[in-house]
PDB file of C-alpha atoms in Angstrom:
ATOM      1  CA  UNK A 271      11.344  -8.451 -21.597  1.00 56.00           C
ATOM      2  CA  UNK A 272       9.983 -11.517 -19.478  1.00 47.00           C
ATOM      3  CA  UNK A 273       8.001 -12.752 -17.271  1.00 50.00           C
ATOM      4  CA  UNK A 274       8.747 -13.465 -13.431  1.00 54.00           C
ATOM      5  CA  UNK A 275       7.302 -16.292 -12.235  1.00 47.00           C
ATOM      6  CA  UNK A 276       6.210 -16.545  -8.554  1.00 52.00           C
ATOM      7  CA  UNK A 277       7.183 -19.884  -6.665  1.00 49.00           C
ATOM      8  CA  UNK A 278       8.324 -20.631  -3.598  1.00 47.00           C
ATOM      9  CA  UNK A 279      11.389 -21.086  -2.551  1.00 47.00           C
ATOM     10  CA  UNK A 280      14.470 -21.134   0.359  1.00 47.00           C
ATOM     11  CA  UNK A 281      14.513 -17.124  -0.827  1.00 50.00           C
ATOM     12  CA  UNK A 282      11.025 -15.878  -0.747  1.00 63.00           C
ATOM     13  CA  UNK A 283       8.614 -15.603   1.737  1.00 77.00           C
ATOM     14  CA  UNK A 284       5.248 -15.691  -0.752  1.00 90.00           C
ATOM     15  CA  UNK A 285       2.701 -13.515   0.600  1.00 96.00           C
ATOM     16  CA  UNK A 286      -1.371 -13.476  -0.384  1.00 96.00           C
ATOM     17  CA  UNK A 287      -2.896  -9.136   0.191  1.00 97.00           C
ATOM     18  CA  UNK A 288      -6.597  -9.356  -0.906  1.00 95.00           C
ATOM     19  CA  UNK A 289      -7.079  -6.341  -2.876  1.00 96.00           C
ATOM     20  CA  UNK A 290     -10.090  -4.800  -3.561  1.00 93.00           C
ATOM     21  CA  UNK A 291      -8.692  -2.442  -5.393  1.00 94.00           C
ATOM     22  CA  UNK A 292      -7.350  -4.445  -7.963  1.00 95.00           C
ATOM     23  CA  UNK A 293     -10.358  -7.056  -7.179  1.00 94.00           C
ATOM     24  CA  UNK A 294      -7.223  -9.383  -7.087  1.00 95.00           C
ATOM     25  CA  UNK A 295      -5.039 -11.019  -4.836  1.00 96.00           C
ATOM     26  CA  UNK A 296      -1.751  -9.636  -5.225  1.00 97.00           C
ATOM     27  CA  UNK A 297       1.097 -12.334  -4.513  1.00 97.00           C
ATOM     28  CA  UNK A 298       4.480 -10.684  -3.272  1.00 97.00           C
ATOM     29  CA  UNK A 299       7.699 -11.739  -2.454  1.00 96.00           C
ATOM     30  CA  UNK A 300       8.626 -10.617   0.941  1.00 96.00           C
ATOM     31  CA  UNK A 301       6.969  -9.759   4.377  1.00 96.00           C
ATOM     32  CA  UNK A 302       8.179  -6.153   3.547  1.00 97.00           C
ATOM     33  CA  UNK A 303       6.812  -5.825  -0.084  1.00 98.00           C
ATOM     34  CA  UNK A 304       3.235  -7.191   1.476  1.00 98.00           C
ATOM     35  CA  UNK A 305       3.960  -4.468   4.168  1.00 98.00           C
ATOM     36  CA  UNK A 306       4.173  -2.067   0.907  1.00 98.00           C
ATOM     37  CA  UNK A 307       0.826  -3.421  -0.609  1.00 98.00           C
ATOM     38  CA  UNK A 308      -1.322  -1.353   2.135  1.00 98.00           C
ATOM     39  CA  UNK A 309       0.035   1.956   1.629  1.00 98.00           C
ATOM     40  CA  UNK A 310      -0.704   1.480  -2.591  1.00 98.00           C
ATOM     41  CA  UNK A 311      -4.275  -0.010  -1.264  1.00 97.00           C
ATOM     42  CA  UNK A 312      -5.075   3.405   0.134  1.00 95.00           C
ATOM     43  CA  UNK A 313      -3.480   5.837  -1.534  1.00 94.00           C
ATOM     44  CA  UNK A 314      -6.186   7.423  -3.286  1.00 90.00           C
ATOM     45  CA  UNK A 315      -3.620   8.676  -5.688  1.00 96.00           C
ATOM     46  CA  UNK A 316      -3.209   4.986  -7.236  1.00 97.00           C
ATOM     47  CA  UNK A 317      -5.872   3.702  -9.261  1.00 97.00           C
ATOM     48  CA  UNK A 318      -4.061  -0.075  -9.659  1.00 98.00           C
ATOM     49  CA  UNK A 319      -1.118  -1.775  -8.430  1.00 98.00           C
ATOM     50  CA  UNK A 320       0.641  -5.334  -9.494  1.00 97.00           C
ATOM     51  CA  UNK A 321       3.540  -7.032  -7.875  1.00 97.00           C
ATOM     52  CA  UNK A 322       6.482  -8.669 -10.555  1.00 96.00           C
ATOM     53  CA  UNK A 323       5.316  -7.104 -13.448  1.00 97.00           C
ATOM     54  CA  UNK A 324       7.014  -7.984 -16.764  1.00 91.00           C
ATOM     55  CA  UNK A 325      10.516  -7.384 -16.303  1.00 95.00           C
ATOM     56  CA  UNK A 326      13.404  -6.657 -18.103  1.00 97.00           C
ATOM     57  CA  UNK A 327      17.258  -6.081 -19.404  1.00 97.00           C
ATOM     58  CA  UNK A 328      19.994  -3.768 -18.585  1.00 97.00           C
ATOM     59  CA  UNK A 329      24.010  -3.462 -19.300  1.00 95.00           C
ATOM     60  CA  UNK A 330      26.038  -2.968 -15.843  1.00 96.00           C
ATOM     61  CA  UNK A 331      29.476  -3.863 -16.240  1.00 93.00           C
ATOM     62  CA  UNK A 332      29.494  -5.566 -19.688  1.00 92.00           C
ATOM     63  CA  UNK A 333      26.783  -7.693 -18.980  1.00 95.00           C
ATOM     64  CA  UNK A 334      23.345  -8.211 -19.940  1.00 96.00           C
ATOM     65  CA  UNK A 335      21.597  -8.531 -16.774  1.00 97.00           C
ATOM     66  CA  UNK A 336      17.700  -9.280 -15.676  1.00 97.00           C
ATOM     67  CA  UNK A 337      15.982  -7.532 -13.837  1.00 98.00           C
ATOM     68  CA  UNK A 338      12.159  -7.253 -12.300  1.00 97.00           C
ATOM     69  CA  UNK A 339      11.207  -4.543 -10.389  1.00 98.00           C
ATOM     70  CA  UNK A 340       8.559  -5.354  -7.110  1.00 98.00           C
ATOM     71  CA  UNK A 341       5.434  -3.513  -8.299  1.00 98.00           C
ATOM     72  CA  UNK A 342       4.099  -1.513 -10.934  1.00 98.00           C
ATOM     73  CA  UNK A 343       1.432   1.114  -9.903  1.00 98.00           C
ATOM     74  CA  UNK A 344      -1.158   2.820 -12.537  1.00 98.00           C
ATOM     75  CA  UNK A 345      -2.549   6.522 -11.122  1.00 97.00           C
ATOM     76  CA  UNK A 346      -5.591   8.539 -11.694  1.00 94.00           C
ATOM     77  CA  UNK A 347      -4.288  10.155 -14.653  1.00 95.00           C
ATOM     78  CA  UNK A 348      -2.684   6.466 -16.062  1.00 95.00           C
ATOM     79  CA  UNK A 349       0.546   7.660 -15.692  1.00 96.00           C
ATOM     80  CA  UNK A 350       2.553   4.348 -14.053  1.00 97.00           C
ATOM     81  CA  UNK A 351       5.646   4.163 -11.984  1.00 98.00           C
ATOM     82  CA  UNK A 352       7.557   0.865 -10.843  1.00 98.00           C
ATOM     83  CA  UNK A 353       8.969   0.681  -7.022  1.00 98.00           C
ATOM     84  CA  UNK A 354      11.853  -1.281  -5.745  1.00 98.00           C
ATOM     85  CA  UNK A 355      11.226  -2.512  -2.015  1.00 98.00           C
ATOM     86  CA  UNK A 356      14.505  -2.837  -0.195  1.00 97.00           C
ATOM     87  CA  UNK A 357      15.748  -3.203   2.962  1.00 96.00           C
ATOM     88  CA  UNK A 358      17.645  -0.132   3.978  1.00 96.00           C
ATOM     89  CA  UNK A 359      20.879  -2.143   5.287  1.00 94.00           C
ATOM     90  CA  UNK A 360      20.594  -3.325   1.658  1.00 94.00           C
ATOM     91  CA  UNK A 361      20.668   0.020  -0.694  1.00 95.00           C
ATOM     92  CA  UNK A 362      24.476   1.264   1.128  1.00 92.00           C
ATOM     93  CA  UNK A 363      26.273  -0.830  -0.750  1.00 94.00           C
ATOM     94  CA  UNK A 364      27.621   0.274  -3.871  1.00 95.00           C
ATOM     95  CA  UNK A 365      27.146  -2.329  -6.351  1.00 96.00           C
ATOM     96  CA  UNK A 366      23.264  -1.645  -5.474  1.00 97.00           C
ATOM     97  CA  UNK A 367      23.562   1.825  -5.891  1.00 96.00           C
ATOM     98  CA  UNK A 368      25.427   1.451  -9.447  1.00 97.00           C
ATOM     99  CA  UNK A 369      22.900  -1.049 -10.636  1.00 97.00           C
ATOM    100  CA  UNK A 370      20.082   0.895  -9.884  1.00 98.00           C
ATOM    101  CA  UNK A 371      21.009   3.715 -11.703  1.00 97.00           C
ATOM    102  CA  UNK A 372      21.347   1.835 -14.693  1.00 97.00           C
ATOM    103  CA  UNK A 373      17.805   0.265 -13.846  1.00 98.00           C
ATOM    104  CA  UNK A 374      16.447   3.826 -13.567  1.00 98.00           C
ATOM    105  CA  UNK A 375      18.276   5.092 -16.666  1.00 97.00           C
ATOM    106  CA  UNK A 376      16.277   2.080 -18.459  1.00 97.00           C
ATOM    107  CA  UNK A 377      12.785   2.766 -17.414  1.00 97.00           C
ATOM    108  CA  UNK A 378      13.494   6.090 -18.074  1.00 97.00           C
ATOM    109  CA  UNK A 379      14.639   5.241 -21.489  1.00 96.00           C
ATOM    110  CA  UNK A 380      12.732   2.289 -22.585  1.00 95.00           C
ATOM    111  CA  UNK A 381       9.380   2.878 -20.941  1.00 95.00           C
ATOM    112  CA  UNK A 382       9.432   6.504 -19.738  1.00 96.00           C
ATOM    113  CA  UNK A 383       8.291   5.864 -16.248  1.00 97.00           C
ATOM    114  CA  UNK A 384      10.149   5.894 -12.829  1.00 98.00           C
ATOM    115  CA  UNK A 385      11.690   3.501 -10.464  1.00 98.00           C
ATOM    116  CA  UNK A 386      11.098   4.797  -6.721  1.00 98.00           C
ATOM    117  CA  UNK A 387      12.922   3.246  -4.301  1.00 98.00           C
ATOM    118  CA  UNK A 388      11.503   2.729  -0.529  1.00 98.00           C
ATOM    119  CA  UNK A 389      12.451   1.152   2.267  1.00 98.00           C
ATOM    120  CA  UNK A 390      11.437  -0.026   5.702  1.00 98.00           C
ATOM    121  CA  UNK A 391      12.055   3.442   7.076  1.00 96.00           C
ATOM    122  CA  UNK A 392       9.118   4.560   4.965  1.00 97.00           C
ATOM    123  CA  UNK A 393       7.049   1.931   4.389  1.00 98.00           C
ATOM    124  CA  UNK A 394       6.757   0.967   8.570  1.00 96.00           C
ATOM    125  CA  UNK A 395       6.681   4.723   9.810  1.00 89.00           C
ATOM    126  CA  UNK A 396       4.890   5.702  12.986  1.00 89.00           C
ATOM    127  CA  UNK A 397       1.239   4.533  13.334  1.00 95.00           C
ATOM    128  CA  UNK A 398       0.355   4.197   9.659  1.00 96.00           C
ATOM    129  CA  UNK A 399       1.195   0.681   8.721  1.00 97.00           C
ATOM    130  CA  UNK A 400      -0.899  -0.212  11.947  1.00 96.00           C
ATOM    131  CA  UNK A 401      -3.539   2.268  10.695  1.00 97.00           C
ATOM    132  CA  UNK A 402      -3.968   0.692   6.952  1.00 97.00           C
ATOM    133  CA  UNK A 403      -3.959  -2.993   8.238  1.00 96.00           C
ATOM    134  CA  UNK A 404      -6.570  -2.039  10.825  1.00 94.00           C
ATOM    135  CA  UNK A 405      -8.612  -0.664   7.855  1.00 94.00           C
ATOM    136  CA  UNK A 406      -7.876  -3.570   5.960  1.00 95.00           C
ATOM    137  CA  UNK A 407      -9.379  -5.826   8.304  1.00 92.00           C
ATOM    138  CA  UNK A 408     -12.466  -3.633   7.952  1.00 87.00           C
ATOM    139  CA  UNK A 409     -12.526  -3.611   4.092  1.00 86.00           C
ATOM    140  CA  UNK A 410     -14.797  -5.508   1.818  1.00 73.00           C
ATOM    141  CA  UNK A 411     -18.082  -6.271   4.436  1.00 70.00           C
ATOM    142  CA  UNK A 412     -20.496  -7.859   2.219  1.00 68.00           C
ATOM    143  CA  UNK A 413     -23.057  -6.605   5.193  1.00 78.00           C
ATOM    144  CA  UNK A 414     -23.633  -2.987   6.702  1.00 85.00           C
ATOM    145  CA  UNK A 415     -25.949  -2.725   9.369  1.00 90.00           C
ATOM    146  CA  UNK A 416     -28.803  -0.688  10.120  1.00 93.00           C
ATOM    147  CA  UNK A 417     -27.236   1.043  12.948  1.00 95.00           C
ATOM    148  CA  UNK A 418     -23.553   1.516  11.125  1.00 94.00           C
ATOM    149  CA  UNK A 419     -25.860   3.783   8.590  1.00 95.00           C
ATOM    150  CA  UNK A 420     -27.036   5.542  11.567  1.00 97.00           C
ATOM    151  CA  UNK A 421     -23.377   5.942  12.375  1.00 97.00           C
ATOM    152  CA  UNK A 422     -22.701   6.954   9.045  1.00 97.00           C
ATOM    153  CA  UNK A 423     -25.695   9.694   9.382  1.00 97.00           C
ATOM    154  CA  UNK A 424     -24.199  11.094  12.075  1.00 98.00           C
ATOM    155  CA  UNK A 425     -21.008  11.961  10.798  1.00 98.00           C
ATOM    156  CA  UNK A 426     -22.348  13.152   7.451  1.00 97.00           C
ATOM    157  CA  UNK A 427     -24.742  15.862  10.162  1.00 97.00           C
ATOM    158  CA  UNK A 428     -21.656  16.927  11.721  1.00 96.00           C
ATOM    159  CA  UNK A 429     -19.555  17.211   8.910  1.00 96.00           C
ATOM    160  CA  UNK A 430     -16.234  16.525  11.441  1.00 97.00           C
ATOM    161  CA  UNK A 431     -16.720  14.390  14.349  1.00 98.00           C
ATOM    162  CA  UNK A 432     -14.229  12.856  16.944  1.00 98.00           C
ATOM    163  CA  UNK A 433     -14.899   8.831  17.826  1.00 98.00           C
ATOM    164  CA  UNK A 434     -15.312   9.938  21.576  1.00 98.00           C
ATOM    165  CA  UNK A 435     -18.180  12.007  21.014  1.00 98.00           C
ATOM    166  CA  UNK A 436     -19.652   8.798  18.621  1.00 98.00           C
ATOM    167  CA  UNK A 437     -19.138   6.703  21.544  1.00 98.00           C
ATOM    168  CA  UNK A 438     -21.014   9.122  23.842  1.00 98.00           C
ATOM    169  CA  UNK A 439     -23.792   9.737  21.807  1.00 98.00           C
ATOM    170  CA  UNK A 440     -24.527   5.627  20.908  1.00 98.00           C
ATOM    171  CA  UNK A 441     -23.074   4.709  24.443  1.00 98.00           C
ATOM    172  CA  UNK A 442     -20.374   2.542  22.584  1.00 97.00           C
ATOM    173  CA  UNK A 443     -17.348   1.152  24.027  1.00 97.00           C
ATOM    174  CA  UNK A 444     -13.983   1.746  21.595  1.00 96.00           C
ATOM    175  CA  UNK A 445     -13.966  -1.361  20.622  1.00 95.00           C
ATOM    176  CA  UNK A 446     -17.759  -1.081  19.303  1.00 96.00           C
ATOM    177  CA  UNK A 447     -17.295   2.868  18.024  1.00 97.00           C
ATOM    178  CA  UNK A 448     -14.239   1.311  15.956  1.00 94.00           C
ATOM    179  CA  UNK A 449     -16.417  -1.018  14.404  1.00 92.00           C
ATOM    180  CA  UNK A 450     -19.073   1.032  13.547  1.00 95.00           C
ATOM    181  CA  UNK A 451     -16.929   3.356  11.951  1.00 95.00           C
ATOM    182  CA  UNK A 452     -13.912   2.239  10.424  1.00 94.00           C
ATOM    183  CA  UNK A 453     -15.823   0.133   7.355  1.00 92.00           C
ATOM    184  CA  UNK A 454     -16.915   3.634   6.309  1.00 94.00           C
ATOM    185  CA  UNK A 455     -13.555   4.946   6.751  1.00 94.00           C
ATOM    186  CA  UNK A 456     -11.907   1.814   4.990  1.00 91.00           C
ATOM    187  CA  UNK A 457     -14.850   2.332   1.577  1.00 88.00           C
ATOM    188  CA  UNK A 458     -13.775   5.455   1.521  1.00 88.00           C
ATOM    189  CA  UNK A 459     -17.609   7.233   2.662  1.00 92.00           C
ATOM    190  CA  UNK A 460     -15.788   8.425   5.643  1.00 95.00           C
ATOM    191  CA  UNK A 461     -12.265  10.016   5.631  1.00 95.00           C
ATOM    192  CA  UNK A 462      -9.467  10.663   8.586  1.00 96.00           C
ATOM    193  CA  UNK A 463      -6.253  11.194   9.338  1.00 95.00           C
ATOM    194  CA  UNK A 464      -4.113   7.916   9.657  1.00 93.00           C
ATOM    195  CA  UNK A 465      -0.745   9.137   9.936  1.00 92.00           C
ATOM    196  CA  UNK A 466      -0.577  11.170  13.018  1.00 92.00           C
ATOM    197  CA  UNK A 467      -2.209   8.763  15.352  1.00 94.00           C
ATOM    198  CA  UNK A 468      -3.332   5.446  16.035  1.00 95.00           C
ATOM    199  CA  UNK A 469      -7.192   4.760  15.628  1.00 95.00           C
ATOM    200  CA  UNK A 470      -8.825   5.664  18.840  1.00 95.00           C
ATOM    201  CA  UNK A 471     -11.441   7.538  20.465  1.00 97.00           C
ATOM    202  CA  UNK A 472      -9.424  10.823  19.755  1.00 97.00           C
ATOM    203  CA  UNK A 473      -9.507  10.128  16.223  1.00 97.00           C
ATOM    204  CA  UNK A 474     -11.103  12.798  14.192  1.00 97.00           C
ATOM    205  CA  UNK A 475     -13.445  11.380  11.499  1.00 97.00           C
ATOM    206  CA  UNK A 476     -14.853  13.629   8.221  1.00 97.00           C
ATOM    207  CA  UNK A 477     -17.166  13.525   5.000  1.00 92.00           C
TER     208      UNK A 477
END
């Protein structure tokens, strides 16, 4: 096993995601595997996530080859899985596909855990992507306001509310409704559903 160690270069695009779920930053290699770092942010199924983790051997073709795989994620019940983040133009080609079926025999093998493969296709689908990096931007306020706990009280009276009817009842344009709102939907007080829609007023927002 070794370490990979994260530097720049003509190669890698080094990206920074503030995690509060790991209370980290979590440095990643490409645009896309930063792309990949909201969807393990709020999946409530993953309890931790690192990119690069230690990586490792396998045998293709004779040769003793290195390999690191993009992240490592931990769940609920501590069972952990590593991903590969590829481009989809990339995983066609069959030297890939032969090498990572050695890589997945491996982890299989040597640490009992899966290697998932995604791709652009899954990690950029519809509105989500737009959805979690709108939370994200929401994530972490040191400050909540009097009137976002009013907000907050709201929802919890109606059990299932839609934004327009938040907007109507505070008088609150979109722009204000989303703010009120989506900090309690980011911390997790407030849930909805991110993957049919973009946020709006027609969103639908429970506790």
């Amino acid at each position: 096993m070794f370490d990979q160690t994260k530097k720049s270069s003509h190669v890698h695009n080094i990206c920074k995601f503030m995690s509060l779920k790991n209370d980290a930053v979590v440095r990643t290699l490409s645009i896309l595997e930063f792309d990949f770092c909201f969807h393990l942010e709020y999946n409530v199924d993953v309890e931790s996530f690192i990119s690069q983790p230690t990586g490792f051997y396998y045998k293709f073709n004779q040769r003793q080859c290195r390999y690191t795989p993009d992240f490592l994620a931990i769940d609920q019940n501590k069972q952990s899985t590593f991903f590969e983040v590829k481009h989809s133009s990339q995983i066609l080609k069959p030297d890939f596909r032969a090498r990572f079926k050695e890589k997945q025999n491996v982890t299989l093998q040597e640490f009992d855990r899966r290697l998932i493969l995604v791709t652009e296709k899954q990690i950029r689908l519809g509105p989500v992507l737009t959805n979690l990096k709108l939370l994200h931007r929401y994530s972490g306020m040191r400050t909540i306001t009097k009137f976002q706990k009013q907000v907050l009280a709201y929802v919890q009276g109606k059990g299932m509310v839609k934004l327009q009817e938040i907007a109507h009842y505070f008088e609150l344009s979109e722009a204000e409704t989303l703010v009120a709102t989506l900090p309690w939907v980011s911390s997790g007080h407030v849930q909805t559903d991110y993957k049919s829609a973009g946020f709006g007023l027609d969103t639908y927002v429970w506790c």
